[in-house]
Amino acid sequence: MVNKYFVKSVAASLVLSFSASQAFADDVDFLHWWTSGGEAAAVGVLKDDLEGKGIGWKDMPIAGGGGDAAMTTLKARVTAGNAPTAVQMLGYAIQDWGDQGKLANLNDLAASEGWDAVVPSALQAFSKHNGDWVAAPVNVHSTNWVWISKSALDATGGNAPSTWEELVSVLDAMKANGITPLAHGGQAWQDATIFDGVALSLGNGFYKSALIDLNEDALGGPLMVEAFNRMATLRSYVDDNFSGRDWNLASAMVINGEAGMQMMGDWAKGEFLKAGQKPGSDFVCVRFPGTQGSVTFNSDQFAMFSGSGSSAAQEAMASSVMNPVFQSAFNVVKGSVPARTDVPDMMFDHCGKKGMADLAAANAAGSLFGSMAHGHTVRPAIQSAIVDVVSAHFNGEFSAEEAAEEMVAAVAAAR
Ligand code: BGC
């Protein structure tokens, strides 16, 4: 149902702007890893929104998809006693910083704005530390997506794959058509992002027991061996120059017709949109074949560091990102979906509407899981041990059987 208040607020927020020469009462020093074209466009929406509220912007972008480099910089800054005011943060990293007592308490703001009632509990589990709100969720991304070039798909007969076997036959057909079937960047976090979809395609039960519960039988068992076999199959469809390639350059290969598809979280959609492409006519979004009905999510949250910058500016920033009008405008550009359940889907394209519907359905069905690759299944130390094994296998260091054994050993050592 179209909400009239929402339409008016969208219109009002779009015309509200301050001149560049405006002096700001409070600045926000914001550390994040949103540096690709699509991400920068989304940051622009955030920046305009804050400036419209009189909060200045000190940008601290640290390039590197998935945020590993940003988290390294964050640790160095906190150690040097120079924590940023606000930080883009994922999942269990928030809990680690909460344990260290570094995060500001947002309980008063959350209570006055009623966050408890509108943020799904799966997200609150990360936004709250020991029951206190310490982060404001700006979105929900999910990783079990495939982004397919419409023309490359049409050249294979036009049917988007919905099972593993269909996926392999579409990849084969793309190869036969002379394009790189799978656009991929060989960086550990990107290998891990594909692994989210591959593991989930072997069943919700397997995903949960291996990557959330860290059950040794699942970590080292036959389904894990099969997951690594599937990873090796996918590896055979990647071009020779994949090592080190940034994820947005892999998206560009699909956008410009060099490659057939990319397996990536829905931030990839931001790149397609930024390039002027339209879902349905230029590209197709499908869930990783075999994972329909399930979602592996990650949520970008804004964590505020206590004692760093003014708490008024921190609260104003948190309040801004929690605003339903902002959550619509930002996520339409970013490729993600709102972190609030009360934001209508009317501004979103077909893939965004599907993302919102899939999230709600998976939540209701008990098939919504955190993304391992993006820090929502286990604490960072264990996650990074898992990612290392996935990446080493992808790069040919281990056979599938050896990788499953390494998985058990690496998790045990990191625990
Ligand atoms: C973040 C996204 C970001 C992506 C690529 C993910 O971890 O959640 O917001 O676009 O990394 O940098």
Short mmCIF file of N, CA and C in Angstrom, two decimals, residues 104-260:
data_model
loop_
_atom_site.label_atom_id
_atom_site.label_comp_id
_atom_site.label_asym_id
_atom_site.label_seq_id
_atom_site.Cartn_x
_atom_site.Cartn_y
_atom_site.Cartn_z
N ALA A 104 29.59 3.67 21.90
CA ALA A 104 28.67 4.58 22.61
C ALA A 104 27.29 3.93 22.74
N ASN A 105 26.61 4.30 23.81
CA ASN A 105 25.28 3.74 24.08
C ASN A 105 24.21 4.61 23.41
N LEU A 106 23.39 3.96 22.56
CA LEU A 106 22.36 4.70 21.82
C LEU A 106 20.96 4.41 22.37
N ASN A 107 20.88 3.89 23.60
CA ASN A 107 19.58 3.45 24.14
C ASN A 107 18.53 4.56 24.17
N ASP A 108 18.93 5.78 24.59
CA ASP A 108 17.93 6.85 24.72
C ASP A 108 17.31 7.19 23.37
N LEU A 109 18.19 7.31 22.37
CA LEU A 109 17.70 7.62 21.03
C LEU A 109 16.81 6.48 20.51
N ALA A 110 17.29 5.25 20.70
CA ALA A 110 16.53 4.09 20.22
C ALA A 110 15.15 4.04 20.87
N ALA A 111 15.11 4.35 22.17
CA ALA A 111 13.82 4.32 22.87
C ALA A 111 12.91 5.42 22.36
N SER A 112 13.47 6.63 22.18
CA SER A 112 12.60 7.74 21.77
C SER A 112 12.11 7.55 20.33
N GLU A 113 12.87 6.81 19.52
CA GLU A 113 12.44 6.60 18.13
C GLU A 113 11.81 5.22 17.90
N GLY A 114 11.71 4.43 18.94
CA GLY A 114 11.02 3.13 18.84
C GLY A 114 11.71 2.11 17.95
N TRP A 115 13.05 2.06 17.98
CA TRP A 115 13.77 1.13 17.11
C TRP A 115 13.40 -0.33 17.38
N ASP A 116 13.16 -0.66 18.66
CA ASP A 116 12.87 -2.05 19.01
C ASP A 116 11.73 -2.63 18.19
N ALA A 117 10.74 -1.77 17.88
CA ALA A 117 9.54 -2.27 17.20
C ALA A 117 9.73 -2.41 15.70
N VAL A 118 10.72 -1.75 15.12
CA VAL A 118 10.82 -1.75 13.65
C VAL A 118 12.07 -2.45 13.09
N VAL A 119 13.02 -2.77 13.96
CA VAL A 119 14.23 -3.47 13.47
C VAL A 119 14.05 -4.97 13.76
N PRO A 120 14.18 -5.82 12.72
CA PRO A 120 14.00 -7.25 12.94
C PRO A 120 14.99 -7.79 13.98
N SER A 121 14.55 -8.80 14.73
CA SER A 121 15.41 -9.30 15.82
C SER A 121 16.73 -9.86 15.28
N ALA A 122 16.72 -10.40 14.04
CA ALA A 122 17.97 -10.94 13.48
C ALA A 122 19.03 -9.84 13.36
N LEU A 123 18.59 -8.60 13.17
CA LEU A 123 19.54 -7.47 13.09
C LEU A 123 19.86 -6.93 14.47
N GLN A 124 18.83 -6.87 15.32
CA GLN A 124 19.06 -6.37 16.69
C GLN A 124 20.13 -7.18 17.40
N ALA A 125 20.21 -8.48 17.03
CA ALA A 125 21.22 -9.34 17.66
C ALA A 125 22.62 -8.77 17.47
N PHE A 126 22.80 -7.99 16.39
CA PHE A 126 24.12 -7.40 16.14
C PHE A 126 24.18 -5.93 16.57
N SER A 127 23.04 -5.23 16.50
CA SER A 127 23.02 -3.79 16.86
C SER A 127 23.14 -3.59 18.36
N LYS A 128 22.76 -4.61 19.12
CA LYS A 128 22.79 -4.50 20.58
C LYS A 128 23.95 -5.30 21.14
N HIS A 129 24.57 -4.73 22.17
CA HIS A 129 25.61 -5.46 22.88
C HIS A 129 25.17 -5.55 24.33
N ASN A 130 25.07 -6.76 24.84
CA ASN A 130 24.53 -6.97 26.20
C ASN A 130 23.24 -6.20 26.41
N GLY A 131 22.39 -6.19 25.40
CA GLY A 131 21.07 -5.56 25.53
C GLY A 131 21.04 -4.07 25.27
N ASP A 132 22.19 -3.44 25.08
CA ASP A 132 22.24 -1.99 24.81
C ASP A 132 22.42 -1.74 23.31
N TRP A 133 21.67 -0.77 22.77
CA TRP A 133 21.86 -0.38 21.37
C TRP A 133 23.23 0.30 21.24
N VAL A 134 24.10 -0.26 20.38
CA VAL A 134 25.41 0.35 20.15
C VAL A 134 25.65 0.64 18.67
N ALA A 135 24.70 0.29 17.81
CA ALA A 135 24.88 0.53 16.37
C ALA A 135 23.51 0.73 15.73
N ALA A 136 23.51 1.52 14.65
CA ALA A 136 22.27 1.79 13.91
C ALA A 136 22.36 1.11 12.55
N PRO A 137 21.48 0.14 12.28
CA PRO A 137 21.54 -0.58 11.00
C PRO A 137 20.98 0.26 9.85
N VAL A 138 21.77 0.41 8.79
CA VAL A 138 21.33 1.25 7.68
C VAL A 138 20.71 0.43 6.55
N ASN A 139 21.02 -0.87 6.54
CA ASN A 139 20.51 -1.67 5.43
C ASN A 139 20.56 -3.16 5.75
N VAL A 140 20.04 -3.93 4.82
CA VAL A 140 20.28 -5.38 4.82
C VAL A 140 20.69 -5.75 3.40
N HIS A 141 21.91 -6.29 3.28
CA HIS A 141 22.36 -6.87 2.02
C HIS A 141 22.16 -8.37 2.12
N SER A 142 22.21 -9.05 0.97
CA SER A 142 22.32 -10.50 1.08
C SER A 142 23.29 -10.99 0.02
N THR A 143 23.91 -12.13 0.32
CA THR A 143 25.04 -12.57 -0.51
C THR A 143 24.66 -13.67 -1.50
N ASN A 144 23.54 -14.35 -1.30
CA ASN A 144 23.22 -15.47 -2.21
C ASN A 144 22.44 -14.98 -3.44
N TRP A 145 23.14 -14.17 -4.23
CA TRP A 145 22.57 -13.65 -5.48
C TRP A 145 23.51 -13.97 -6.64
N VAL A 146 22.93 -14.06 -7.83
CA VAL A 146 23.73 -14.11 -9.06
C VAL A 146 23.20 -13.02 -9.98
N TRP A 147 24.13 -12.26 -10.57
CA TRP A 147 23.80 -11.14 -11.46
C TRP A 147 24.20 -11.55 -12.86
N ILE A 148 23.23 -11.68 -13.74
CA ILE A 148 23.48 -12.28 -15.05
C ILE A 148 23.21 -11.25 -16.15
N SER A 149 24.12 -11.19 -17.10
CA SER A 149 23.91 -10.32 -18.26
C SER A 149 22.73 -10.88 -19.06
N LYS A 150 21.75 -10.01 -19.35
CA LYS A 150 20.55 -10.48 -20.06
C LYS A 150 20.92 -10.97 -21.46
N SER A 151 21.80 -10.22 -22.14
CA SER A 151 22.11 -10.64 -23.52
C SER A 151 22.91 -11.94 -23.51
N ALA A 152 23.82 -12.09 -22.53
CA ALA A 152 24.59 -13.35 -22.46
C ALA A 152 23.67 -14.52 -22.13
N LEU A 153 22.66 -14.26 -21.30
CA LEU A 153 21.72 -15.32 -20.94
C LEU A 153 20.84 -15.68 -22.15
N ASP A 154 20.37 -14.64 -22.83
CA ASP A 154 19.54 -14.88 -24.02
C ASP A 154 20.30 -15.74 -25.04
N ALA A 155 21.59 -15.47 -25.15
CA ALA A 155 22.39 -16.23 -26.12
C ALA A 155 22.50 -17.71 -25.75
N THR A 156 22.19 -18.04 -24.48
CA THR A 156 22.23 -19.46 -24.08
C THR A 156 20.85 -20.10 -24.16
N GLY A 157 19.85 -19.34 -24.55
CA GLY A 157 18.50 -19.89 -24.60
C GLY A 157 17.54 -19.15 -23.70
N GLY A 158 18.11 -18.34 -22.81
CA GLY A 158 17.26 -17.40 -22.06
C GLY A 158 16.74 -17.82 -20.71
N ASN A 159 17.02 -19.07 -20.28
CA ASN A 159 16.45 -19.48 -18.99
C ASN A 159 17.45 -19.30 -17.86
N ALA A 160 17.07 -18.48 -16.87
CA ALA A 160 17.95 -18.30 -15.71
C ALA A 160 18.00 -19.61 -14.93
N PRO A 161 19.19 -20.01 -14.45
CA PRO A 161 19.32 -21.30 -13.77
C PRO A 161 18.68 -21.29 -12.39
N SER A 162 18.02 -22.40 -12.04
CA SER A 162 17.47 -22.46 -10.69
C SER A 162 17.99 -23.66 -9.89
N THR A 163 18.80 -24.49 -10.54
CA THR A 163 19.44 -25.60 -9.81
C THR A 163 20.93 -25.57 -10.13
N TRP A 164 21.71 -26.31 -9.36
CA TRP A 164 23.15 -26.37 -9.60
C TRP A 164 23.43 -26.90 -11.01
N GLU A 165 22.70 -27.95 -11.40
CA GLU A 165 22.93 -28.55 -12.72
C GLU A 165 22.61 -27.53 -13.82
N GLU A 166 21.52 -26.79 -13.67
CA GLU A 166 21.19 -25.77 -14.68
C GLU A 166 22.26 -24.67 -14.71
N LEU A 167 22.76 -24.33 -13.54
CA LEU A 167 23.81 -23.30 -13.48
C LEU A 167 25.02 -23.75 -14.30
N VAL A 168 25.45 -24.99 -14.07
CA VAL A 168 26.63 -25.50 -14.79
C VAL A 168 26.35 -25.51 -16.29
N SER A 169 25.13 -25.87 -16.69
CA SER A 169 24.89 -25.92 -18.14
C SER A 169 24.83 -24.51 -18.74
N VAL A 170 24.33 -23.50 -17.99
CA VAL A 170 24.37 -22.12 -18.51
C VAL A 170 25.82 -21.64 -18.59
N LEU A 171 26.63 -21.97 -17.58
CA LEU A 171 28.05 -21.56 -17.62
C LEU A 171 28.75 -22.20 -18.82
N ASP A 172 28.46 -23.48 -19.08
CA ASP A 172 29.05 -24.16 -20.24
C ASP A 172 28.64 -23.48 -21.54
N ALA A 173 27.35 -23.13 -21.62
CA ALA A 173 26.86 -22.50 -22.85
C ALA A 173 27.52 -21.13 -23.05
N MET A 174 27.72 -20.40 -21.96
CA MET A 174 28.38 -19.09 -22.08
C MET A 174 29.83 -19.26 -22.56
N LYS A 175 30.47 -20.30 -22.03
CA LYS A 175 31.85 -20.57 -22.43
C LYS A 175 31.88 -20.88 -23.94
N ALA A 176 30.94 -21.71 -24.36
CA ALA A 176 30.87 -22.07 -25.79
C ALA A 176 30.59 -20.84 -26.65
N ASN A 177 29.94 -19.83 -26.07
CA ASN A 177 29.65 -18.60 -26.82
C ASN A 177 30.84 -17.63 -26.83
N GLY A 178 31.93 -18.03 -26.20
CA GLY A 178 33.16 -17.24 -26.30
C GLY A 178 33.31 -16.11 -25.30
N ILE A 179 32.52 -16.12 -24.23
CA ILE A 179 32.74 -15.10 -23.20
C ILE A 179 33.22 -15.78 -21.91
N THR A 180 33.75 -14.97 -21.00
CA THR A 180 34.11 -15.50 -19.69
C THR A 180 32.80 -15.79 -18.95
N PRO A 181 32.55 -17.04 -18.60
CA PRO A 181 31.25 -17.33 -17.98
C PRO A 181 31.06 -16.64 -16.63
N LEU A 182 32.12 -16.69 -15.79
CA LEU A 182 31.97 -16.17 -14.43
C LEU A 182 32.97 -15.04 -14.17
N ALA A 183 32.44 -13.85 -13.93
CA ALA A 183 33.29 -12.71 -13.58
C ALA A 183 33.58 -12.78 -12.09
N HIS A 184 34.87 -12.83 -11.76
CA HIS A 184 35.22 -12.97 -10.34
C HIS A 184 36.52 -12.24 -10.05
N GLY A 185 36.61 -11.73 -8.86
CA GLY A 185 37.84 -11.11 -8.42
C GLY A 185 38.48 -12.01 -7.37
N GLY A 186 39.71 -12.44 -7.62
CA GLY A 186 40.39 -13.34 -6.69
C GLY A 186 40.89 -12.61 -5.46
N GLN A 187 39.99 -12.32 -4.56
CA GLN A 187 40.33 -11.77 -3.24
C GLN A 187 39.60 -12.69 -2.26
N ALA A 188 40.23 -12.93 -1.11
CA ALA A 188 39.68 -13.93 -0.19
C ALA A 188 38.20 -13.67 0.13
N TRP A 189 37.84 -12.41 0.37
CA TRP A 189 36.45 -12.14 0.76
C TRP A 189 35.49 -12.43 -0.39
N GLN A 190 35.96 -12.27 -1.63
CA GLN A 190 35.07 -12.57 -2.77
C GLN A 190 34.91 -14.08 -2.93
N ASP A 191 36.01 -14.84 -2.74
CA ASP A 191 35.90 -16.31 -2.77
C ASP A 191 34.89 -16.73 -1.70
N ALA A 192 35.00 -16.12 -0.52
CA ALA A 192 34.11 -16.48 0.59
C ALA A 192 32.66 -16.11 0.29
N THR A 193 32.47 -15.01 -0.45
CA THR A 193 31.09 -14.60 -0.78
C THR A 193 30.44 -15.65 -1.66
N ILE A 194 31.19 -16.18 -2.63
CA ILE A 194 30.64 -17.27 -3.45
C ILE A 194 30.37 -18.50 -2.57
N PHE A 195 31.28 -18.73 -1.62
CA PHE A 195 31.13 -19.91 -0.75
C PHE A 195 29.83 -19.85 0.06
N ASP A 196 29.40 -18.64 0.46
CA ASP A 196 28.10 -18.53 1.16
C ASP A 196 27.01 -19.21 0.33
N GLY A 197 26.94 -18.85 -0.96
CA GLY A 197 25.89 -19.39 -1.83
C GLY A 197 26.05 -20.88 -2.06
N VAL A 198 27.31 -21.29 -2.28
CA VAL A 198 27.58 -22.71 -2.53
C VAL A 198 27.19 -23.55 -1.31
N ALA A 199 27.60 -23.11 -0.13
CA ALA A 199 27.28 -23.88 1.09
C ALA A 199 25.77 -23.93 1.30
N LEU A 200 25.11 -22.80 1.08
CA LEU A 200 23.65 -22.76 1.28
C LEU A 200 22.94 -23.64 0.26
N SER A 201 23.53 -23.78 -0.94
CA SER A 201 22.88 -24.61 -1.97
C SER A 201 22.90 -26.08 -1.58
N LEU A 202 23.69 -26.42 -0.56
CA LEU A 202 23.72 -27.82 -0.09
C LEU A 202 22.80 -28.02 1.11
N GLY A 203 21.97 -27.02 1.39
CA GLY A 203 20.94 -27.19 2.42
C GLY A 203 21.08 -26.21 3.57
N ASN A 204 19.93 -25.77 4.07
CA ASN A 204 19.94 -24.86 5.22
C ASN A 204 20.60 -25.53 6.43
N GLY A 205 20.30 -26.83 6.60
CA GLY A 205 20.82 -27.55 7.76
C GLY A 205 22.34 -27.59 7.72
N PHE A 206 22.88 -27.84 6.53
CA PHE A 206 24.35 -27.89 6.39
C PHE A 206 24.96 -26.51 6.66
N TYR A 207 24.36 -25.48 6.05
CA TYR A 207 24.91 -24.12 6.23
C TYR A 207 24.97 -23.79 7.73
N LYS A 208 23.84 -24.07 8.41
CA LYS A 208 23.77 -23.69 9.82
C LYS A 208 24.73 -24.53 10.66
N SER A 209 24.73 -25.86 10.45
CA SER A 209 25.58 -26.63 11.36
C SER A 209 27.06 -26.38 11.09
N ALA A 210 27.44 -26.17 9.82
CA ALA A 210 28.87 -25.96 9.55
C ALA A 210 29.30 -24.54 9.92
N LEU A 211 28.58 -23.55 9.42
CA LEU A 211 29.13 -22.18 9.46
C LEU A 211 28.62 -21.35 10.63
N ILE A 212 27.55 -21.79 11.27
CA ILE A 212 27.05 -21.04 12.44
C ILE A 212 27.35 -21.84 13.71
N ASP A 213 26.95 -23.13 13.70
CA ASP A 213 27.17 -23.93 14.91
C ASP A 213 28.59 -24.51 14.98
N LEU A 214 29.31 -24.45 13.89
CA LEU A 214 30.69 -24.96 13.80
C LEU A 214 30.79 -26.43 14.22
N ASN A 215 29.78 -27.19 13.83
CA ASN A 215 29.76 -28.62 14.13
C ASN A 215 30.87 -29.32 13.33
N GLU A 216 31.71 -30.05 14.05
CA GLU A 216 32.89 -30.66 13.38
C GLU A 216 32.51 -31.66 12.29
N ASP A 217 31.42 -32.40 12.54
CA ASP A 217 31.01 -33.39 11.53
C ASP A 217 30.60 -32.69 10.24
N ALA A 218 29.96 -31.52 10.38
CA ALA A 218 29.56 -30.78 9.17
C ALA A 218 30.77 -30.09 8.55
N LEU A 219 31.63 -29.54 9.39
CA LEU A 219 32.81 -28.83 8.86
C LEU A 219 33.72 -29.76 8.07
N GLY A 220 33.80 -31.01 8.49
CA GLY A 220 34.74 -31.92 7.83
C GLY A 220 34.06 -33.03 7.05
N GLY A 221 32.74 -32.97 6.91
CA GLY A 221 31.99 -34.09 6.34
C GLY A 221 31.80 -34.04 4.84
N PRO A 222 31.01 -35.01 4.32
CA PRO A 222 30.85 -35.15 2.86
C PRO A 222 30.22 -33.93 2.19
N LEU A 223 29.31 -33.23 2.87
CA LEU A 223 28.73 -32.05 2.21
C LEU A 223 29.77 -30.93 2.09
N MET A 224 30.68 -30.85 3.06
CA MET A 224 31.75 -29.85 2.95
C MET A 224 32.66 -30.20 1.77
N VAL A 225 32.95 -31.49 1.60
CA VAL A 225 33.77 -31.91 0.45
C VAL A 225 33.04 -31.52 -0.83
N GLU A 226 31.72 -31.75 -0.86
CA GLU A 226 30.94 -31.39 -2.05
C GLU A 226 30.96 -29.87 -2.28
N ALA A 227 30.88 -29.11 -1.18
CA ALA A 227 30.95 -27.64 -1.32
C ALA A 227 32.27 -27.24 -2.00
N PHE A 228 33.35 -27.86 -1.58
CA PHE A 228 34.64 -27.52 -2.19
C PHE A 228 34.72 -28.02 -3.64
N ASN A 229 34.09 -29.16 -3.91
CA ASN A 229 34.05 -29.61 -5.32
C ASN A 229 33.31 -28.58 -6.18
N ARG A 230 32.21 -28.06 -5.65
CA ARG A 230 31.45 -27.06 -6.41
C ARG A 230 32.29 -25.79 -6.60
N MET A 231 33.05 -25.42 -5.56
CA MET A 231 33.91 -24.23 -5.70
C MET A 231 34.93 -24.46 -6.82
N ALA A 232 35.48 -25.67 -6.88
CA ALA A 232 36.48 -25.96 -7.92
C ALA A 232 35.82 -25.91 -9.30
N THR A 233 34.58 -26.39 -9.38
CA THR A 233 33.86 -26.32 -10.66
C THR A 233 33.70 -24.85 -11.07
N LEU A 234 33.29 -24.01 -10.14
CA LEU A 234 33.11 -22.58 -10.47
C LEU A 234 34.43 -21.94 -10.87
N ARG A 235 35.49 -22.35 -10.19
CA ARG A 235 36.83 -21.81 -10.49
C ARG A 235 37.19 -22.04 -11.97
N SER A 236 36.67 -23.12 -12.53
CA SER A 236 37.03 -23.45 -13.92
C SER A 236 36.35 -22.53 -14.93
N TYR A 237 35.42 -21.69 -14.48
CA TYR A 237 34.73 -20.77 -15.40
C TYR A 237 35.23 -19.32 -15.29
N VAL A 238 36.28 -19.13 -14.49
CA VAL A 238 36.82 -17.79 -14.25
C VAL A 238 37.96 -17.53 -15.25
N ASP A 239 38.16 -16.30 -15.65
CA ASP A 239 39.24 -16.00 -16.61
C ASP A 239 40.62 -16.07 -15.93
N ASP A 240 41.67 -16.02 -16.74
CA ASP A 240 43.03 -16.18 -16.20
C ASP A 240 43.48 -14.98 -15.37
N ASN A 241 42.87 -13.84 -15.58
CA ASN A 241 43.36 -12.62 -14.90
C ASN A 241 42.58 -12.28 -13.64
N PHE A 242 41.98 -13.28 -13.02
CA PHE A 242 41.06 -12.96 -11.92
C PHE A 242 41.75 -12.53 -10.63
N SER A 243 43.02 -12.96 -10.45
CA SER A 243 43.69 -12.70 -9.17
C SER A 243 43.69 -11.23 -8.80
N GLY A 244 43.25 -10.94 -7.59
CA GLY A 244 43.36 -9.58 -7.06
C GLY A 244 42.36 -8.58 -7.63
N ARG A 245 41.57 -8.99 -8.60
CA ARG A 245 40.64 -8.04 -9.24
C ARG A 245 39.58 -7.57 -8.23
N ASP A 246 39.31 -6.27 -8.22
CA ASP A 246 38.28 -5.74 -7.33
C ASP A 246 36.89 -6.20 -7.80
N TRP A 247 35.99 -6.32 -6.85
CA TRP A 247 34.65 -6.86 -7.16
C TRP A 247 33.90 -6.01 -8.17
N ASN A 248 34.10 -4.69 -8.09
CA ASN A 248 33.34 -3.81 -9.00
C ASN A 248 33.88 -3.92 -10.42
N LEU A 249 35.15 -4.31 -10.56
CA LEU A 249 35.68 -4.53 -11.91
C LEU A 249 35.11 -5.84 -12.48
N ALA A 250 34.86 -6.79 -11.60
CA ALA A 250 34.18 -8.02 -12.05
C ALA A 250 32.74 -7.67 -12.48
N SER A 251 32.07 -6.80 -11.72
CA SER A 251 30.71 -6.37 -12.13
C SER A 251 30.79 -5.73 -13.51
N ALA A 252 31.82 -4.89 -13.70
CA ALA A 252 31.96 -4.18 -14.98
C ALA A 252 32.10 -5.16 -16.15
N MET A 253 32.73 -6.30 -15.91
CA MET A 253 32.87 -7.30 -16.98
C MET A 253 31.50 -7.81 -17.43
N VAL A 254 30.58 -7.95 -16.48
CA VAL A 254 29.22 -8.39 -16.84
C VAL A 254 28.49 -7.23 -17.53
N ILE A 255 28.67 -6.03 -16.98
CA ILE A 255 27.99 -4.85 -17.53
C ILE A 255 28.40 -4.62 -18.99
N ASN A 256 29.72 -4.79 -19.28
CA ASN A 256 30.14 -4.48 -20.65
C ASN A 256 30.15 -5.69 -21.58
N GLY A 257 29.57 -6.79 -21.13
CA GLY A 257 29.37 -7.94 -22.03
C GLY A 257 30.55 -8.87 -22.15
N GLU A 258 31.61 -8.60 -21.37
CA GLU A 258 32.80 -9.46 -21.42
C GLU A 258 32.55 -10.79 -20.70
N ALA A 259 31.68 -10.74 -19.70
CA ALA A 259 31.43 -11.94 -18.89
C ALA A 259 29.93 -12.16 -18.75
N GLY A 260 29.58 -13.40 -18.38
CA GLY A 260 28.17 -13.75 -18.33
C GLY A 260 27.48 -13.44 -17.02
#
